């Protein structure tokens, strides 16, 4: 069974702190990984994509991939209240099908 | 970035009626479109995958006769919920990929369906 596992949270951090979101996946053959952000009542939007081991930075966001340990994480630096949302990790199966985790709810307290 | 337009944003209907939801890629050709359903505080559940000009592939447990999907062109896919019942009330979201942004999904804005 191909799965993505995430801690559903909620994760609460103070404004300005680093929020760390983690995700593990079960398929060792996975090659593409994504983080989506979803505000309540809205559809997901892509934040980061990562395909190789290591870190990938984009503004305040850093995605980390470790294929050997089968985990992918997202760090949000200088967290803002507007970052409060549900963060979905996902991986591509190679056949245009994407598997989503259950999502982690993040609350950034002002 | 690529834009996917989804209409309507919300719909309320009576039990037993059919509802059609449209998903259009506005500035790219969507080779593959996906339809998801999301219940409150749950993750996205893939319902079906559709490729232009061919029949949709439904996920296990999704009734193909109830959720009719048509992907007649590279820019338009429709989902019709036939004989809707209150348990079909949910947030329906389409997404699309193109030949360039391999496996990146571009999402429509979603449709909140409420069946009375």
PDB file of C-alpha atoms in Angstrom:
ATOM      1  CA  UNK A   1       0.000   0.000   0.000  1.00  0.00           C
ATOM      2  CA  UNK A   2       1.522   3.259  -1.102  1.00  0.00           C
ATOM      3  CA  UNK A   3       1.193   5.790   1.697  1.00  0.00           C
ATOM      4  CA  UNK A   4       2.277   9.158   2.858  1.00  0.00           C
ATOM      5  CA  UNK A   5       2.214   9.776   6.570  1.00  0.00           C
ATOM      6  CA  UNK A   6       2.054  13.125   8.258  1.00  0.00           C
ATOM      7  CA  UNK A   7       1.393  14.273  11.777  1.00  0.00           C
ATOM      8  CA  UNK A   8      -2.004  15.932  11.576  1.00  0.00           C
ATOM      9  CA  UNK A   9      -1.101  18.436  14.272  1.00  0.00           C
ATOM     10  CA  UNK A  10      -2.100  21.034  15.025  1.00  0.00           C
ATOM     11  CA  UNK A  11       1.371  22.480  15.187  1.00  0.00           C
ATOM     12  CA  UNK A  12       1.467  25.817  16.948  1.00  0.00           C
ATOM     13  CA  UNK A  13       4.456  28.165  16.733  1.00  0.00           C
ATOM     14  CA  UNK A  14       4.907  31.806  17.720  1.00  0.00           C
ATOM     15  CA  UNK A  15       5.329  34.448  15.082  1.00  0.00           C
ATOM     16  CA  UNK A  16       8.919  34.679  13.903  1.00  0.00           C
ATOM     17  CA  UNK A  17       9.791  31.104  14.871  1.00  0.00           C
ATOM     18  CA  UNK A  18      10.735  28.235  12.595  1.00  0.00           C
ATOM     19  CA  UNK A  19       7.944  25.801  11.799  1.00  0.00           C
ATOM     20  CA  UNK A  20       9.070  22.276  10.980  1.00  0.00           C
ATOM     21  CA  UNK A  21       6.759  19.914   9.138  1.00  0.00           C
ATOM     22  CA  UNK A  22       7.625  16.301   8.466  1.00  0.00           C
ATOM     23  CA  UNK A  23       6.402  13.565   6.212  1.00  0.00           C
ATOM     24  CA  UNK A  24       7.375   9.943   5.611  1.00  0.00           C
ATOM     25  CA  UNK A  25       6.545   7.882   2.594  1.00  0.00           C
ATOM     26  CA  UNK A  26       6.528   4.187   1.918  1.00  0.00           C
ATOM     27  CA  UNK A  27       7.523   3.805  -1.730  1.00  0.00           C
ATOM     28  CA  UNK A  28      11.302   3.695  -2.170  1.00  0.00           C
ATOM     29  CA  UNK A  29      10.862   4.224  -5.880  1.00  0.00           C
ATOM     30  CA  UNK A  30       9.381   7.687  -5.433  1.00  0.00           C
ATOM     31  CA  UNK A  31      11.258  10.365  -7.329  1.00  0.00           C
ATOM     32  CA  UNK A  32       9.252  13.566  -6.967  1.00  0.00           C
ATOM     33  CA  UNK A  33       8.003  15.194  -3.806  1.00  0.00           C
ATOM     34  CA  UNK A  34       5.863  18.199  -3.191  1.00  0.00           C
ATOM     35  CA  UNK A  35       4.582  20.451  -0.474  1.00  0.00           C
ATOM     36  CA  UNK A  36       1.201  22.106  -0.934  1.00  0.00           C
ATOM     37  CA  UNK A  37      -0.440  24.708   1.275  1.00  0.00           C
ATOM     38  CA  UNK A  38      -4.204  24.742   1.699  1.00  0.00           C
ATOM     39  CA  UNK A  39      -6.158  27.474   3.410  1.00  0.00           C
ATOM     40  CA  UNK A  40      -9.538  26.566   4.846  1.00  0.00           C
ATOM     41  CA  UNK A  41     -12.171  26.325   2.129  1.00  0.00           C
ATOM     42  CA  UNK A  42      -9.615  26.775  -0.633  1.00  0.00           C
ATOM     43  CA  UNK A  43      -7.830  24.411  -2.958  1.00  0.00           C
ATOM     44  CA  UNK A  44      -4.159  23.507  -2.458  1.00  0.00           C
ATOM     45  CA  UNK A  45      -1.364  25.568  -3.935  1.00  0.00           C
ATOM     46  CA  UNK A  46       2.115  24.297  -4.676  1.00  0.00           C
ATOM     47  CA  UNK A  47       4.849  25.659  -2.427  1.00  0.00           C
ATOM     48  CA  UNK A  48       7.837  23.486  -3.162  1.00  0.00           C
ATOM     49  CA  UNK A  49       8.895  20.584  -5.287  1.00  0.00           C
ATOM     50  CA  UNK A  50      12.030  18.557  -4.636  1.00  0.00           C
ATOM     51  CA  UNK A  51      13.501  15.689  -6.593  1.00  0.00           C
ATOM     52  CA  UNK A  52      16.961  14.982  -5.180  1.00  0.00           C
ATOM     53  CA  UNK A  53      18.444  14.430  -1.742  1.00  0.00           C
ATOM     54  CA  UNK A  54      19.376  17.480   0.258  1.00  0.00           C
ATOM     55  CA  UNK A  55      17.907  20.902   0.808  1.00  0.00           C
ATOM     56  CA  UNK A  56      16.080  23.196  -1.544  1.00  0.00           C
ATOM     57  CA  UNK A  57      15.420  26.757  -0.483  1.00  0.00           C
ATOM     58  CA  UNK A  58      12.866  29.221  -1.799  1.00  0.00           C
ATOM     59  CA  UNK A  59      12.470  32.383   0.207  1.00  0.00           C
ATOM     60  CA  UNK A  60      11.390  31.482   3.740  1.00  0.00           C
ATOM     61  CA  UNK A  61      10.722  27.883   2.756  1.00  0.00           C
ATOM     62  CA  UNK A  62      13.238  25.046   2.759  1.00  0.00           C
ATOM     63  CA  UNK A  63      12.366  21.536   1.672  1.00  0.00           C
ATOM     64  CA  UNK A  64      14.582  18.671   2.777  1.00  0.00           C
ATOM     65  CA  UNK A  65      14.603  15.238   1.193  1.00  0.00           C
ATOM     66  CA  UNK A  66      16.253  12.096   2.495  1.00  0.00           C
ATOM     67  CA  UNK A  67      15.467   9.176   0.241  1.00  0.00           C
ATOM     68  CA  UNK A  68      17.407   6.668   2.323  1.00  0.00           C
ATOM     69  CA  UNK A  69      15.248   7.446   5.342  1.00  0.00           C
ATOM     70  CA  UNK A  70      12.178   8.026   3.194  1.00  0.00           C
ATOM     71  CA  UNK A  71      11.271  11.341   4.674  1.00  0.00           C
ATOM     72  CA  UNK A  72      10.712  14.826   3.386  1.00  0.00           C
ATOM     73  CA  UNK A  73      10.352  17.927   5.512  1.00  0.00           C
ATOM     74  CA  UNK A  74       9.437  21.562   5.141  1.00  0.00           C
ATOM     75  CA  UNK A  75      10.893  24.343   7.218  1.00  0.00           C
ATOM     76  CA  UNK A  76       9.230  27.735   7.356  1.00  0.00           C
ATOM     77  CA  UNK A  77      11.496  30.445   8.716  1.00  0.00           C
ATOM     78  CA  UNK A  78      10.217  33.639  10.297  1.00  0.00           C
ATOM     79  CA  UNK A  79       6.712  32.186  10.479  1.00  0.00           C
ATOM     80  CA  UNK A  80       3.902  34.650   9.949  1.00  0.00           C
ATOM     81  CA  UNK A  81       0.228  34.425  10.959  1.00  0.00           C
ATOM     82  CA  UNK A  82      -0.561  34.272   7.240  1.00  0.00           C
ATOM     83  CA  UNK A  83       1.317  30.963   7.115  1.00  0.00           C
ATOM     84  CA  UNK A  84      -1.444  29.408   9.223  1.00  0.00           C
ATOM     85  CA  UNK A  85      -2.888  26.723   6.978  1.00  0.00           C
ATOM     86  CA  UNK A  86      -2.841  22.996   6.356  1.00  0.00           C
ATOM     87  CA  UNK A  87       0.314  21.742   4.684  1.00  0.00           C
ATOM     88  CA  UNK A  88       0.048  18.665   2.511  1.00  0.00           C
ATOM     89  CA  UNK A  89       3.027  16.635   1.504  1.00  0.00           C
ATOM     90  CA  UNK A  90       2.712  14.590  -1.639  1.00  0.00           C
ATOM     91  CA  UNK A  91       4.726  12.349  -3.873  1.00  0.00           C
ATOM     92  CA  UNK A  92       4.466  11.505  -7.495  1.00  0.00           C
ATOM     93  CA  UNK A  93       4.147   7.895  -8.532  1.00  0.00           C
ATOM     94  CA  UNK A  94       5.774   8.399 -11.898  1.00  0.00           C
ATOM     95  CA  UNK A  95       2.496   7.803 -13.655  1.00  0.00           C
ATOM     96  CA  UNK A  96       1.053  11.275 -13.204  1.00  0.00           C
ATOM     97  CA  UNK A  97      -0.721  10.148 -10.063  1.00  0.00           C
ATOM     98  CA  UNK A  98       0.044  12.055  -6.885  1.00  0.00           C
ATOM     99  CA  UNK A  99      -0.439  10.604  -3.425  1.00  0.00           C
ATOM    100  CA  UNK A 100      -1.269  13.103  -0.687  1.00  0.00           C
ATOM    101  CA  UNK A 101      -0.690  12.943   3.021  1.00  0.00           C
ATOM    102  CA  UNK A 102      -3.473  13.829   5.428  1.00  0.00           C
ATOM    103  CA  UNK A 103      -1.964  17.249   6.039  1.00  0.00           C
ATOM    104  CA  UNK A 104      -0.551  19.052   9.060  1.00  0.00           C
ATOM    105  CA  UNK A 105      -2.446  22.029  10.437  1.00  0.00           C
ATOM    106  CA  UNK A 106      -0.128  24.878  11.332  1.00  0.00           C
ATOM    107  CA  UNK A 107      -1.081  27.782  13.568  1.00  0.00           C
ATOM    108  CA  UNK A 108       1.221  30.760  13.837  1.00  0.00           C
ATOM    109  CA  UNK A 109       0.400  32.853  16.887  1.00  0.00           C
ATOM    110  CA  UNK A 110       0.829  36.601  16.607  1.00  0.00           C
TER     111      UNK A 110
ATOM    112  CA  UNK B   1       2.069  29.920 -13.419  1.00  0.00           C
ATOM    113  CA  UNK B   2      -0.511  27.747 -15.040  1.00  0.00           C
ATOM    114  CA  UNK B   3      -4.115  28.639 -14.315  1.00  0.00           C
ATOM    115  CA  UNK B   4      -6.953  26.201 -13.850  1.00  0.00           C
ATOM    116  CA  UNK B   5     -10.462  27.597 -13.695  1.00  0.00           C
ATOM    117  CA  UNK B   6     -13.187  25.629 -11.942  1.00  0.00           C
ATOM    118  CA  UNK B   7     -16.894  26.455 -11.926  1.00  0.00           C
ATOM    119  CA  UNK B   8     -19.129  26.750 -10.084  1.00  0.00           C
ATOM    120  CA  UNK B   9     -17.479  27.647  -6.783  1.00  0.00           C
ATOM    121  CA  UNK B  10     -20.411  26.375  -4.836  1.00  0.00           C
ATOM    122  CA  UNK B  11     -23.708  24.732  -5.620  1.00  0.00           C
ATOM    123  CA  UNK B  12     -26.728  23.725  -3.604  1.00  0.00           C
ATOM    124  CA  UNK B  13     -29.064  21.178  -5.113  1.00  0.00           C
ATOM    125  CA  UNK B  14     -31.941  18.947  -4.185  1.00  0.00           C
ATOM    126  CA  UNK B  15     -31.453  15.261  -3.637  1.00  0.00           C
ATOM    127  CA  UNK B  16     -31.862  13.311  -6.858  1.00  0.00           C
ATOM    128  CA  UNK B  17     -30.717  16.022  -9.212  1.00  0.00           C
ATOM    129  CA  UNK B  18     -27.492  16.058 -11.233  1.00  0.00           C
ATOM    130  CA  UNK B  19     -24.742  18.619 -10.955  1.00  0.00           C
ATOM    131  CA  UNK B  20     -22.019  19.379 -13.496  1.00  0.00           C
ATOM    132  CA  UNK B  21     -18.675  20.884 -12.518  1.00  0.00           C
ATOM    133  CA  UNK B  22     -16.325  22.310 -15.136  1.00  0.00           C
ATOM    134  CA  UNK B  23     -12.555  22.494 -15.026  1.00  0.00           C
ATOM    135  CA  UNK B  24     -10.642  24.466 -17.638  1.00  0.00           C
ATOM    136  CA  UNK B  25      -6.941  24.998 -18.150  1.00  0.00           C
ATOM    137  CA  UNK B  26      -6.664  28.594 -19.318  1.00  0.00           C
ATOM    138  CA  UNK B  27      -3.098  28.977 -20.528  1.00  0.00           C
ATOM    139  CA  UNK B  28      -1.818  25.482 -21.121  1.00  0.00           C
ATOM    140  CA  UNK B  29      -2.890  22.171 -22.558  1.00  0.00           C
ATOM    141  CA  UNK B  30      -3.827  19.756 -19.810  1.00  0.00           C
ATOM    142  CA  UNK B  31      -2.846  16.290 -20.945  1.00  0.00           C
ATOM    143  CA  UNK B  32      -4.140  14.812 -17.736  1.00  0.00           C
ATOM    144  CA  UNK B  33      -6.755  16.044 -15.305  1.00  0.00           C
ATOM    145  CA  UNK B  34      -7.591  14.722 -11.891  1.00  0.00           C
ATOM    146  CA  UNK B  35     -10.720  14.968  -9.794  1.00  0.00           C
ATOM    147  CA  UNK B  36     -10.499  14.922  -6.022  1.00  0.00           C
ATOM    148  CA  UNK B  37     -13.023  14.964  -3.236  1.00  0.00           C
ATOM    149  CA  UNK B  38     -12.273  16.370   0.173  1.00  0.00           C
ATOM    150  CA  UNK B  39     -14.391  16.057   3.291  1.00  0.00           C
ATOM    151  CA  UNK B  40     -13.932  18.525   6.173  1.00  0.00           C
ATOM    152  CA  UNK B  41     -10.553  18.207   7.897  1.00  0.00           C
ATOM    153  CA  UNK B  42      -9.552  15.311   5.681  1.00  0.00           C
ATOM    154  CA  UNK B  43      -7.034  15.058   2.907  1.00  0.00           C
ATOM    155  CA  UNK B  44      -7.650  14.968  -0.798  1.00  0.00           C
ATOM    156  CA  UNK B  45      -9.035  11.699  -2.069  1.00  0.00           C
ATOM    157  CA  UNK B  46      -8.414  11.010  -5.726  1.00  0.00           C
ATOM    158  CA  UNK B  47     -11.598  10.011  -7.499  1.00  0.00           C
ATOM    159  CA  UNK B  48     -10.457   9.605 -11.069  1.00  0.00           C
ATOM    160  CA  UNK B  49      -7.825  10.426 -13.626  1.00  0.00           C
ATOM    161  CA  UNK B  50      -8.773  11.522 -17.104  1.00  0.00           C
ATOM    162  CA  UNK B  51      -6.688  11.871 -20.227  1.00  0.00           C
ATOM    163  CA  UNK B  52      -7.901  13.863 -23.170  1.00  0.00           C
ATOM    164  CA  UNK B  53      -9.933  11.783 -25.572  1.00  0.00           C
ATOM    165  CA  UNK B  54     -10.039   8.633 -23.494  1.00  0.00           C
ATOM    166  CA  UNK B  55     -12.183   7.185 -20.751  1.00  0.00           C
ATOM    167  CA  UNK B  56     -11.439   8.180 -17.198  1.00  0.00           C
ATOM    168  CA  UNK B  57      -9.711   5.803 -14.806  1.00  0.00           C
ATOM    169  CA  UNK B  58     -11.593   5.611 -11.545  1.00  0.00           C
ATOM    170  CA  UNK B  59     -10.116   4.837  -8.165  1.00  0.00           C
ATOM    171  CA  UNK B  60     -11.337   1.851  -6.238  1.00  0.00           C
ATOM    172  CA  UNK B  61     -14.655   2.513  -4.567  1.00  0.00           C
ATOM    173  CA  UNK B  62     -15.670   5.399  -6.822  1.00  0.00           C
ATOM    174  CA  UNK B  63     -18.830   4.684  -8.813  1.00  0.00           C
ATOM    175  CA  UNK B  64     -18.185   5.507 -12.446  1.00  0.00           C
ATOM    176  CA  UNK B  65     -21.891   5.625 -13.238  1.00  0.00           C
ATOM    177  CA  UNK B  66     -22.485   8.142 -10.500  1.00  0.00           C
ATOM    178  CA  UNK B  67     -19.499  10.382 -11.153  1.00  0.00           C
ATOM    179  CA  UNK B  68     -19.343  10.911 -14.900  1.00  0.00           C
ATOM    180  CA  UNK B  69     -16.130  12.423 -16.184  1.00  0.00           C
ATOM    181  CA  UNK B  70     -15.630  13.808 -19.653  1.00  0.00           C
ATOM    182  CA  UNK B  71     -12.302  15.126 -20.955  1.00  0.00           C
ATOM    183  CA  UNK B  72     -13.235  16.003 -24.512  1.00  0.00           C
ATOM    184  CA  UNK B  73     -10.464  18.527 -25.139  1.00  0.00           C
ATOM    185  CA  UNK B  74      -7.026  19.457 -23.850  1.00  0.00           C
ATOM    186  CA  UNK B  75      -8.487  22.388 -21.945  1.00  0.00           C
ATOM    187  CA  UNK B  76     -11.762  21.105 -20.519  1.00  0.00           C
ATOM    188  CA  UNK B  77     -12.852  18.327 -18.214  1.00  0.00           C
ATOM    189  CA  UNK B  78     -16.241  17.977 -16.565  1.00  0.00           C
ATOM    190  CA  UNK B  79     -17.465  16.012 -13.585  1.00  0.00           C
ATOM    191  CA  UNK B  80     -21.159  15.267 -13.357  1.00  0.00           C
ATOM    192  CA  UNK B  81     -22.551  14.023 -10.067  1.00  0.00           C
ATOM    193  CA  UNK B  82     -25.662  12.124 -11.084  1.00  0.00           C
ATOM    194  CA  UNK B  83     -28.639  11.658  -8.779  1.00  0.00           C
ATOM    195  CA  UNK B  84     -26.862  13.458  -5.999  1.00  0.00           C
ATOM    196  CA  UNK B  85     -27.603  12.549  -2.389  1.00  0.00           C
ATOM    197  CA  UNK B  86     -26.683  14.305   0.876  1.00  0.00           C
ATOM    198  CA  UNK B  87     -23.705  11.988   1.357  1.00  0.00           C
ATOM    199  CA  UNK B  88     -22.246  13.384  -1.875  1.00  0.00           C
ATOM    200  CA  UNK B  89     -21.934  16.787  -0.239  1.00  0.00           C
ATOM    201  CA  UNK B  90     -18.251  17.582  -0.299  1.00  0.00           C
ATOM    202  CA  UNK B  91     -15.548  19.840  -1.685  1.00  0.00           C
ATOM    203  CA  UNK B  92     -14.658  18.740  -5.212  1.00  0.00           C
ATOM    204  CA  UNK B  93     -11.357  19.883  -6.674  1.00  0.00           C
ATOM    205  CA  UNK B  94      -9.882  19.383 -10.112  1.00  0.00           C
ATOM    206  CA  UNK B  95      -6.243  19.580 -10.993  1.00  0.00           C
ATOM    207  CA  UNK B  96      -4.259  19.344 -14.167  1.00  0.00           C
ATOM    208  CA  UNK B  97      -0.793  18.640 -15.431  1.00  0.00           C
ATOM    209  CA  UNK B  98       0.859  19.599 -18.680  1.00  0.00           C
ATOM    210  CA  UNK B  99       3.728  18.121 -20.646  1.00  0.00           C
ATOM    211  CA  UNK B 100       6.203  20.598 -19.142  1.00  0.00           C
ATOM    212  CA  UNK B 101       5.558  20.640 -15.397  1.00  0.00           C
ATOM    213  CA  UNK B 102       5.823  16.923 -14.967  1.00  0.00           C
ATOM    214  CA  UNK B 103       3.882  15.781 -11.914  1.00  0.00           C
ATOM    215  CA  UNK B 104       3.319  19.301 -10.622  1.00  0.00           C
ATOM    216  CA  UNK B 105      -0.363  19.798 -10.086  1.00  0.00           C
ATOM    217  CA  UNK B 106      -2.233  22.989 -10.832  1.00  0.00           C
ATOM    218  CA  UNK B 107      -5.476  23.108  -8.925  1.00  0.00           C
ATOM    219  CA  UNK B 108      -8.827  24.637  -9.673  1.00  0.00           C
ATOM    220  CA  UNK B 109     -10.430  26.714  -6.952  1.00  0.00           C
ATOM    221  CA  UNK B 110     -12.758  23.913  -5.923  1.00  0.00           C
ATOM    222  CA  UNK B 111     -16.512  23.433  -5.827  1.00  0.00           C
ATOM    223  CA  UNK B 112     -18.423  23.110  -2.585  1.00  0.00           C
ATOM    224  CA  UNK B 113     -21.421  20.884  -3.237  1.00  0.00           C
ATOM    225  CA  UNK B 114     -24.279  20.781  -0.768  1.00  0.00           C
ATOM    226  CA  UNK B 115     -27.088  18.325  -1.448  1.00  0.00           C
ATOM    227  CA  UNK B 116     -30.272  18.953   0.514  1.00  0.00           C
TER     228      UNK B 116
END
